Amino acid sequence: MENWSLVSICVLFGLTARWAVSLNSYSGAGKPPMFGDYEAQRHWQEVTYNLPVHEWYFNTTDNNLNYWGLDYPPLTAYHSLLCAHVAKLINPDWVELHASRGHESYGHKLFMRATVLVADLLIYIPAVVLYSFYLSEGSNKKKVFLCILLYPGLILIDYGHFQYNSISLGLALWGVVVLGLGWDVLGSLAFVLSLNYKQMELYHSLPFFCYLLGKCFKQGLAGRGLFLLVKIAVTVLVTFALCWLPFLSDPGQILQVVHRLFPVGRGLFEDKVANTWCSLNVLIKIKTILSTDTQLYISLTTTLLAILPSSIKLLMKPTLWQFKLALVNSSLAFFLFSFQVHEKSILLPALPVCLLLNDLPLPAIWFLQASTFSMLPLFLKDGLLVPYVVTSLAFLFFSIYLLSALEHCSEDKLRLGPYRRLLICIVRRYGYLSNCINKDHFYFSITAMAGLSFMSVALAPPAQLPDLFPLLVSVFSYLHFLGLLLYFNIVQIAEPPQSVRKNQKKSN
Amino acid sequence: TQCLFTLVIAPDTETLKLTEQQILFYHSTDFEVHRNWLAITHSLPVSKWYHENTSEWTLDYPPLFAWFEYSLSHVAQHFDKEMLVVQNLLYTSPATILFQRLSVIVTDIVFIYAVKECCRSVREEKGSKDLLGHPFFILAALLLWNFGLLIVDHIHFQYNGFLFGILLLSVARHLQGRHLEGALLFTVLLNLKHIYLYIAPAYGIFLLRSYCFTEDNTDGSVRWSSFSPVRLVALGSIVISVGALSFGPFIAMGQLPQVLSRLFPFKRGLCHAYWAPNVWALYNMVDKALSVLGVRLKLLDVAKLPKASMTGGLVQEFQHSILPSVSPSITLICTLLSIMPAVLSIWCRPRGARGFLRCLVVCALGSFMFGWHVHEKAILMAILPFSILAVESREDAGIFLMLTTTGHYSLFPLLFTAAELPIKVLLMLLFTLYSFTSLKKLFRGSLLNPLETTYLLGLVAVEILCEVVYPLSPWQHTMPFVPLLVTSVYCSLGVCYSFIRLYVSLLRQHGTDKHKQL
């Protein structure tokens, strides 16, 4: 069958799954007085439409920042404004100042869901198409494409819970794709846009920076490299300036926006997140022992330490393969160690992991499944149990069958050969790490996830431990993330010279 | 390997179906119908089943289906007992919905098994192709992903997957030469849902001609001396024993007339509230056009015209104003006449199980075209068996594409809420795109002529007009029925055309066979 028809069939399938999920409930549906993320997005439309720009980020009589105040960068605000104009055309009640607070209706839900679908269709899906067909190697491009489209975490958060992650992640993916195709300036432009949509994209910023800097070094800082550096720097600055244009007139405005974007006062973590601090909290009550400042320093140091190796390696060797791995390592390290992380932020590492589906099928699928699982408490709160089960099963089935993931777990396929050779000389007994990723462990972990999901739904927790199941879920996923962070770091650091990899590929 | 691949794509569709079913808040009238039947069979003695009329949706399927509901109800009581109370009209709870949806999915296993069996009996061409290009794979995808079945069963709510599973299994058994099993399955099917009576002529004649007569003359005509009474008795005993099992208790209780009056409610009108795209839709349209024209030209008096709202939404008799009204007996005669040539052709020149299958499709489509009070869903009875023929011959593939695309489009009004619009459009595109590209690749070349292509593209225009432009126009409030009318008239053109082409292909084959023998 021709390529285009298969691609369209895949896209249609992905869209069908998305819309089917979107028929379900959203976060905070029918839960006054605060509702949830859905109301937050609607409220931003109301605020941006009715108030002048300079009041958006300030607490005024018309803008109560304690009720879902705008805490995303300007591009999100502009997007809300655009949506609000469309909403106004359809039904003015949806964005009426004050009066529309907590508005919920069948028509409005349909409208909000449609805005997500449109954004997805315009930004995320084309980027995935381009990535799968231009940047992934080998014969199973279409299969990879379908698997990326069906990643349940993103679908459930965007179309179930309600957020616009497909825009920020899509723009970041555009950055990766364009950089991969060799247009460095456009790539940095796309990434800056993504950063200005959601500040969480900072998790990805270091690899982008190191990759581009490494490329400049490679071309020689004296000649063409310097020119490239200047070009990129100018692009970044101009894009930033354009995005922040309405706020530039007054330094107070800028400070206030920045303050809104990085709410340091909110503590090390909230709810149950599958990261180091929350898991460590089971043993030591860090949140109560340490002061906020100490927490901030500790998390900053550990994060920096965790991302340092992969960044340095990328700086030395700015190839696309290294870049993808560094994106995973950096964003995962941020997720595990940084300050004030949400469970939804796991989508940030999940995006680059999707890009590895073709090269490292088993670890990637494992990670993606664990990431979806780690958000289970959130899904249960939003009433998304059925879509969670169905999309996870569909994803596991498709990815394992299409990418024949379980047949690809020899050391060479897992890119661990060089690491093993390296280690044999140094510490023989640590070699077992490479044996950790195999079929049996995968089956075991999936069964455990299924069991934990079942228990969270069916069993009532003991009275003295009301958070038992969410905690178990996050600690269990945390172990996965930590193990895979190690693994991806090893793969990145121990990568053999380019020529060896190419030969391996040919022999495959 | 074939079985393996079928088994592999089956779960795909199942997961897709599950995804669909997340529409847990949505339930159609058929949903209430089946809930009511669960309640009736569970809480009442057998003698009251066909007398109960608390709900307007009385039990109007044959007894075996009632027993099927009875067995389901025993599982249902573990989900929610309240749904099994007859008086709880329009009762819904999350557990009820979950149970009903799951029951459709679980009984679909029959369908998957049947598809696997059908794929086994598809003729394979020699030569190594990739998996996606194999006829059996295409057939499996066309059947398992069938748009009509997906929306009717899993969004709208019916047990067609289960019923068509039995039908396809019976067809597969005939293709494999296991005729007694095929006959048994079909008899069971008839006792589950009597709409399959429409294709009974094909079964009857085929079994009589090709099974009870063991040999043909050299020119292909029947050799009377080869009649095998044993086979006839075997067939007869199968039919009678299944019939006795199903209707026996009711005959014993003296309720047969009551059961039959429930099964064949001729009090309903010629057309369903939404006209199925058949000949009568065109007939009604011509009548309507003539009356409007007559009023315009002052040839008719408006006051004298019968006041029939064509779209009231209630099933009622529609009075024609100019053309003669149609009675049930006329539709019966038309149906019989339309299927006569096909049935005669398999009597005179049997062409094995494939000839039978073609005749079956003609019967299903003929009764759809001319039947009394046909539902638009009945088109599936022609589309699903026709898929088997479509992957085997080029000409059939062309007709198949015309028939499925128009037939499936005509199912659109089943799902009418705004939230379902994207789902139905996406699923329809998915199926249509797949069927076009895969069949085109299989037969290496275009299957439709420019006129047909234009007609099918016209469906897009109709969709945009009916579901996007018209609701915004001022006529939406004064004449809300126009989109339905346009849809069914436009689709009926395509279905009629496919019917004629199918007939031509059947008779042409008949002609070439004769020619060869001369």
Tab-separated table of C-alpha atoms in Angstrom, chain B residues 32-339:
chain	number	residue	atom	x	y	z
B	32	GLU	CA	-33.260	0.422	26.616
B	33	VAL	CA	-34.785	-2.232	24.347
B	34	HIS	CA	-32.194	-4.785	25.306
B	35	ARG	CA	-32.286	-3.838	28.968
B	36	ASN	CA	-36.011	-4.349	28.926
B	37	TRP	CA	-35.626	-7.767	27.351
B	38	LEU	CA	-33.088	-8.746	29.981
B	39	ALA	CA	-35.621	-7.769	32.611
B	40	ILE	CA	-38.491	-9.609	30.919
B	41	THR	CA	-36.631	-12.856	30.452
B	42	HIS	CA	-35.117	-12.721	33.897
B	43	SER	CA	-38.101	-11.893	36.028
B	44	LEU	CA	-41.057	-13.427	34.185
B	45	PRO	CA	-42.002	-17.029	33.435
B	46	VAL	CA	-41.583	-18.178	29.841
B	47	SER	CA	-45.322	-18.044	29.244
B	48	LYS	CA	-45.394	-14.277	29.841
B	49	TRP	CA	-42.409	-13.347	27.681
B	50	TYR	CA	-44.389	-12.529	24.577
B	51	HIS	CA	-47.340	-11.036	26.465
B	52	GLU	CA	-45.442	-8.529	28.578
B	53	ASN	CA	-45.998	-4.948	27.408
B	54	THR	CA	-45.070	-2.600	30.247
B	55	SER	CA	-42.467	-1.003	28.011
B	56	GLU	CA	-43.304	0.000	24.461
B	57	TRP	CA	-40.252	-2.015	23.395
B	58	THR	CA	-41.803	-5.447	23.607
B	59	LEU	CA	-39.858	-8.613	22.938
B	60	ASP	CA	-39.971	-8.974	19.152
B	61	TYR	CA	-37.110	-11.356	18.404
B	62	PRO	CA	-37.557	-15.132	18.109
B	63	PRO	CA	-37.363	-17.373	21.180
B	64	LEU	CA	-33.708	-18.370	20.918
B	65	PHE	CA	-32.745	-14.749	21.278
B	66	ALA	CA	-34.955	-14.509	24.328
B	67	TRP	CA	-33.056	-17.448	25.774
B	68	PHE	CA	-29.826	-15.674	24.898
B	69	GLU	CA	-31.000	-12.639	26.877
B	70	TYR	CA	-32.074	-14.985	29.633
B	71	SER	CA	-28.576	-16.395	29.947
B	72	LEU	CA	-27.056	-12.897	29.823
B	73	SER	CA	-29.371	-11.807	32.602
B	74	HIS	CA	-27.779	-14.337	34.929
B	75	VAL	CA	-24.480	-12.557	34.533
B	76	ALA	CA	-26.201	-9.186	34.696
B	77	GLN	CA	-27.540	-9.750	38.167
B	78	HIS	CA	-23.998	-9.666	39.486
B	79	PHE	CA	-23.533	-6.186	38.053
B	80	ASP	CA	-26.768	-4.463	39.027
B	81	LYS	CA	-29.993	-6.145	40.027
B	82	GLU	CA	-32.102	-3.075	39.389
B	83	MET	CA	-31.729	-3.333	35.616
B	84	LEU	CA	-33.602	-6.633	35.754
B	85	VAL	CA	-36.826	-5.099	37.037
B	86	VAL	CA	-39.417	-4.743	34.272
B	87	GLN	CA	-40.949	-1.632	35.803
B	88	ASN	CA	-37.633	0.280	35.818
B	89	LEU	CA	-38.178	1.911	32.453
B	90	LEU	CA	-35.199	3.833	31.040
B	91	TYR	CA	-33.070	2.596	33.922
B	92	THR	CA	-29.372	3.311	33.593
B	93	SER	CA	-26.491	3.102	35.987
B	94	PRO	CA	-22.759	2.918	35.322
B	95	ALA	CA	-22.785	-0.783	36.174
B	96	THR	CA	-25.675	-1.413	33.782
B	97	ILE	CA	-23.956	0.376	30.958
B	98	LEU	CA	-20.682	-1.375	31.642
B	99	PHE	CA	-22.390	-4.739	31.650
B	100	GLN	CA	-24.313	-4.128	28.446
B	101	ARG	CA	-21.217	-2.852	26.641
B	102	LEU	CA	-19.079	-5.712	27.878
B	103	SER	CA	-21.694	-8.231	26.801
B	104	VAL	CA	-21.415	-6.944	23.226
B	105	ILE	CA	-17.641	-7.219	23.317
B	106	VAL	CA	-17.601	-10.684	24.792
B	107	THR	CA	-20.170	-12.098	22.375
B	108	ASP	CA	-18.094	-10.625	19.569
B	109	ILE	CA	-15.742	-13.554	20.040
B	110	VAL	CA	-18.117	-15.511	17.827
B	111	PHE	CA	-17.620	-12.914	15.118
B	112	ILE	CA	-13.839	-13.045	15.392
B	113	TYR	CA	-13.853	-16.815	15.149
B	114	ALA	CA	-16.133	-16.636	12.107
B	115	VAL	CA	-13.847	-14.125	10.415
B	116	LYS	CA	-10.925	-16.413	11.011
B	117	GLU	CA	-12.806	-19.275	9.389
B	118	CYS	CA	-13.805	-17.091	6.417
B	119	CYS	CA	-10.204	-16.037	5.919
B	120	ARG	CA	-9.154	-19.651	5.830
B	121	SER	CA	-11.466	-20.323	2.927
B	122	VAL	CA	-10.393	-17.362	0.787
B	123	ARG	CA	-8.656	-18.288	-2.448
B	124	GLU	CA	-4.990	-17.360	-2.263
B	125	GLU	CA	-2.985	-16.259	-5.211
B	126	LYS	CA	0.456	-17.724	-5.518
B	127	GLY	CA	3.412	-15.491	-4.997
B	128	SER	CA	4.964	-13.922	-1.981
B	129	LYS	CA	3.595	-10.573	-1.008
B	130	ASP	CA	3.911	-8.678	2.182
B	131	LEU	CA	1.360	-9.450	4.837
B	132	LEU	CA	-0.630	-6.292	4.218
B	133	GLY	CA	-1.272	-7.279	0.596
B	134	HIS	CA	-2.695	-10.740	1.202
B	135	PRO	CA	-6.386	-11.183	0.369
B	136	PHE	CA	-7.033	-12.939	3.654
B	137	PHE	CA	-5.508	-10.102	5.593
B	138	ILE	CA	-7.547	-7.538	3.689
B	139	LEU	CA	-10.694	-9.584	4.253
B	140	ALA	CA	-9.988	-9.856	7.957
B	141	ALA	CA	-9.452	-6.120	8.203
B	142	LEU	CA	-12.564	-5.324	6.147
B	143	LEU	CA	-14.713	-7.521	8.343
B	144	LEU	CA	-13.241	-6.774	11.742
B	145	TRP	CA	-12.965	-3.049	11.186
B	146	ASN	CA	-16.287	-2.764	9.434
B	147	PHE	CA	-17.520	0.749	10.097
B	148	GLY	CA	-21.182	-0.171	10.122
B	149	LEU	CA	-20.756	-2.972	12.592
B	150	LEU	CA	-18.574	-0.824	14.828
B	151	ILE	CA	-21.047	2.001	15.140
B	152	VAL	CA	-24.218	-0.077	15.202
B	153	ASP	CA	-22.939	-2.492	17.825
B	154	HIS	CA	-20.501	-0.550	19.898
B	155	ILE	CA	-21.806	2.975	19.802
B	156	HIS	CA	-25.475	2.566	19.007
B	157	PHE	CA	-25.919	-0.817	20.723
B	158	GLN	CA	-27.039	-4.127	19.261
B	159	TYR	CA	-25.751	-7.657	19.174
B	160	ASN	CA	-25.079	-7.768	15.435
B	161	GLY	CA	-21.494	-8.915	15.846
B	162	PHE	CA	-22.702	-12.069	17.506
B	163	LEU	CA	-25.446	-12.658	14.914
B	164	PHE	CA	-23.291	-11.901	11.900
B	165	GLY	CA	-20.648	-14.116	13.426
B	166	ILE	CA	-23.050	-17.029	13.161
B	167	LEU	CA	-24.017	-16.043	9.614
B	168	LEU	CA	-20.412	-15.761	8.444
B	169	LEU	CA	-19.507	-18.986	10.180
B	170	SER	CA	-22.330	-20.697	8.356
B	171	VAL	CA	-21.132	-19.225	5.043
B	172	ALA	CA	-17.582	-20.335	5.819
B	173	ARG	CA	-18.801	-23.858	6.522
B	174	HIS	CA	-20.518	-23.935	3.139
B	175	LEU	CA	-17.356	-22.677	1.471
B	176	GLN	CA	-15.489	-25.495	3.216
B	177	GLY	CA	-18.069	-28.034	2.055
B	178	ARG	CA	-19.430	-28.768	5.512
B	179	HIS	CA	-23.029	-28.170	4.475
B	180	LEU	CA	-24.866	-29.777	7.388
B	181	GLU	CA	-23.030	-27.609	9.891
B	182	GLY	CA	-23.758	-24.571	7.755
B	183	ALA	CA	-27.446	-25.433	7.655
B	184	LEU	CA	-27.551	-25.967	11.406
B	185	LEU	CA	-25.904	-22.631	12.078
B	186	PHE	CA	-28.281	-20.833	9.765
B	187	THR	CA	-31.326	-22.405	11.393
B	188	VAL	CA	-30.056	-21.306	14.768
B	189	LEU	CA	-29.500	-17.835	13.345
B	190	LEU	CA	-33.055	-17.686	12.014
B	191	ASN	CA	-34.317	-18.512	15.470
B	192	LEU	CA	-32.190	-15.747	16.947
B	193	LYS	CA	-33.307	-12.990	14.626
B	194	HIS	CA	-35.935	-13.523	11.990
B	195	ILE	CA	-34.716	-10.724	9.732
B	196	TYR	CA	-32.436	-13.346	8.236
B	197	LEU	CA	-35.524	-14.876	6.631
B	198	TYR	CA	-34.701	-12.528	3.765
B	199	ILE	CA	-31.730	-14.640	2.799
B	200	ALA	CA	-33.424	-17.947	3.542
B	201	PRO	CA	-34.394	-18.460	-0.153
B	202	ALA	CA	-30.727	-18.543	-1.104
B	203	TYR	CA	-30.025	-21.112	1.580
B	204	GLY	CA	-33.067	-23.235	0.757
B	205	ILE	CA	-32.482	-23.429	-2.952
B	206	PHE	CA	-28.748	-23.901	-2.632
B	207	LEU	CA	-29.017	-26.746	-0.155
B	208	LEU	CA	-31.782	-28.398	-2.104
B	209	ARG	CA	-30.000	-28.101	-5.415
B	210	SER	CA	-26.359	-28.612	-4.543
B	211	TYR	CA	-26.624	-30.768	-1.485
B	212	CYS	CA	-29.670	-32.941	-2.007
B	213	PHE	CA	-28.846	-33.595	-5.657
B	214	THR	CA	-25.441	-35.162	-5.749
B	215	GLU	CA	-24.748	-34.964	-9.471
B	216	ASP	CA	-25.307	-32.582	-12.367
B	217	ASN	CA	-25.870	-33.293	-16.015
B	218	THR	CA	-22.988	-32.433	-18.306
B	219	ASP	CA	-24.610	-29.113	-19.247
B	220	GLY	CA	-24.886	-28.188	-15.565
B	221	SER	CA	-28.616	-28.714	-15.254
B	222	VAL	CA	-30.090	-30.801	-12.512
B	223	ARG	CA	-29.973	-34.620	-12.798
B	224	TRP	CA	-33.191	-35.681	-11.177
B	225	SER	CA	-32.074	-39.260	-10.665
B	226	SER	CA	-29.271	-38.234	-8.332
B	227	PHE	CA	-31.677	-37.030	-5.645
B	228	SER	CA	-30.607	-38.217	-2.228
B	229	PRO	CA	-33.534	-38.619	0.195
B	230	VAL	CA	-31.163	-39.267	3.091
B	231	ARG	CA	-29.619	-35.828	2.759
B	232	LEU	CA	-33.017	-34.197	2.542
B	233	VAL	CA	-34.104	-35.968	5.697
B	234	ALA	CA	-30.927	-34.932	7.448
B	235	LEU	CA	-31.484	-31.294	6.518
B	236	GLY	CA	-35.151	-31.495	7.424
B	237	SER	CA	-34.457	-32.997	10.811
B	238	ILE	CA	-31.946	-30.245	11.598
B	239	VAL	CA	-34.409	-27.527	10.685
B	240	ILE	CA	-37.308	-29.129	12.486
B	241	SER	CA	-35.417	-29.977	15.653
B	242	VAL	CA	-33.995	-26.464	16.041
B	243	GLY	CA	-37.408	-25.001	15.283
B	244	ALA	CA	-39.017	-27.310	17.816
B	245	LEU	CA	-36.499	-26.367	20.438
B	246	SER	CA	-37.137	-22.719	19.868
B	247	PHE	CA	-40.866	-22.484	19.140
B	248	GLY	CA	-41.944	-25.795	20.671
B	249	PRO	CA	-42.680	-24.511	24.164
B	250	PHE	CA	-44.748	-21.673	22.783
B	251	ILE	CA	-46.718	-23.979	20.494
B	252	ALA	CA	-47.340	-26.229	23.478
B	253	MET	CA	-48.652	-23.255	25.439
B	254	GLY	CA	-50.806	-22.254	22.487
B	255	GLN	CA	-49.031	-18.899	22.136
B	256	LEU	CA	-47.831	-19.237	18.574
B	257	PRO	CA	-50.178	-16.564	17.123
B	258	GLN	CA	-49.150	-14.146	19.870
B	259	VAL	CA	-45.436	-14.786	19.232
B	260	LEU	CA	-45.868	-14.364	15.499
B	261	SER	CA	-47.811	-11.131	15.895
B	262	ARG	CA	-44.889	-9.779	17.916
B	263	LEU	CA	-42.347	-10.956	15.370
B	264	PHE	CA	-44.093	-9.491	12.325
B	265	PRO	CA	-45.642	-6.154	13.269
B	266	PHE	CA	-47.123	-5.033	9.974
B	267	LYS	CA	-48.796	-2.124	11.659
B	268	ARG	CA	-45.626	-0.143	11.207
B	269	GLY	CA	-45.176	2.010	8.151
B	270	LEU	CA	-43.600	1.451	4.778
B	271	CYS	CA	-40.495	3.312	5.795
B	272	HIS	CA	-38.758	3.778	9.101
B	273	ALA	CA	-38.756	7.293	10.585
B	274	TYR	CA	-35.491	7.837	8.805
B	275	TRP	CA	-35.908	6.308	5.359
B	276	ALA	CA	-33.514	3.523	4.632
B	277	PRO	CA	-31.817	4.289	1.317
B	278	ASN	CA	-33.885	1.993	-0.862
B	279	VAL	CA	-36.397	2.119	-3.683
B	280	TRP	CA	-39.157	3.378	-1.425
B	281	ALA	CA	-37.082	6.367	-0.399
B	282	LEU	CA	-36.912	7.325	-4.067
B	283	TYR	CA	-40.603	6.570	-4.435
B	284	ASN	CA	-41.503	8.807	-1.505
B	285	MET	CA	-39.257	11.509	-2.859
B	286	VAL	CA	-40.907	11.426	-6.276
B	287	ASP	CA	-44.292	11.573	-4.598
B	288	LYS	CA	-43.275	14.515	-2.481
B	289	ALA	CA	-41.756	16.318	-5.451
B	290	LEU	CA	-44.876	15.744	-7.530
B	291	SER	CA	-47.141	17.054	-4.781
B	292	VAL	CA	-45.027	20.162	-4.276
B	293	LEU	CA	-44.970	20.679	-8.020
B	294	GLY	CA	-48.711	20.131	-8.188
B	295	VAL	CA	-49.347	22.718	-5.500
B	296	ARG	CA	-47.082	25.198	-7.222
B	297	LEU	CA	-48.850	24.721	-10.556
B	298	LYS	CA	-52.206	24.956	-8.798
B	299	LEU	CA	-53.194	21.516	-10.036
B	300	LEU	CA	-53.693	20.293	-6.499
B	301	ASP	CA	-55.478	21.683	-3.528
B	302	VAL	CA	-53.292	21.925	-0.440
B	303	ALA	CA	-56.215	21.253	1.867
B	304	LYS	CA	-56.981	17.963	0.207
B	305	LEU	CA	-53.490	16.587	0.557
B	306	PRO	CA	-53.054	14.103	3.378
B	307	LYS	CA	-51.246	15.761	6.259
B	308	ALA	CA	-48.387	13.402	6.712
B	309	SER	CA	-45.318	14.633	8.353
B	310	MET	CA	-42.623	12.548	6.806
B	311	THR	CA	-40.243	12.906	9.623
B	312	GLY	CA	-42.173	13.006	12.808
B	313	GLY	CA	-39.636	10.722	14.402
B	314	LEU	CA	-42.408	8.296	15.267
B	315	VAL	CA	-42.893	5.193	13.249
B	316	GLN	CA	-46.127	5.777	11.433
B	317	GLU	CA	-47.858	5.173	8.170
B	318	PHE	CA	-46.912	7.554	5.467
B	319	GLN	CA	-49.641	8.435	3.034
B	320	HIS	CA	-48.613	9.174	-0.487
B	321	SER	CA	-50.399	12.093	-2.009
B	322	ILE	CA	-50.024	11.474	-5.742
B	323	LEU	CA	-48.572	8.033	-6.305
B	324	PRO	CA	-50.542	4.997	-5.156
B	325	SER	CA	-49.883	3.899	-1.610
B	326	VAL	CA	-47.827	0.786	-1.104
B	327	SER	CA	-49.133	-2.121	0.925
B	328	PRO	CA	-47.086	-4.829	2.627
B	329	SER	CA	-48.155	-7.409	0.073
B	330	ILE	CA	-46.866	-5.264	-2.782
B	331	THR	CA	-43.486	-4.951	-1.110
B	332	LEU	CA	-43.458	-8.698	-0.606
B	333	ILE	CA	-44.194	-9.308	-4.288
B	334	CYS	CA	-41.536	-6.792	-5.347
B	335	THR	CA	-39.001	-8.443	-3.054
B	336	LEU	CA	-39.773	-11.889	-4.346
B	337	LEU	CA	-39.613	-10.711	-7.950
B	338	SER	CA	-36.290	-9.006	-7.338
B	339	ILE	CA	-34.622	-12.066	-5.901
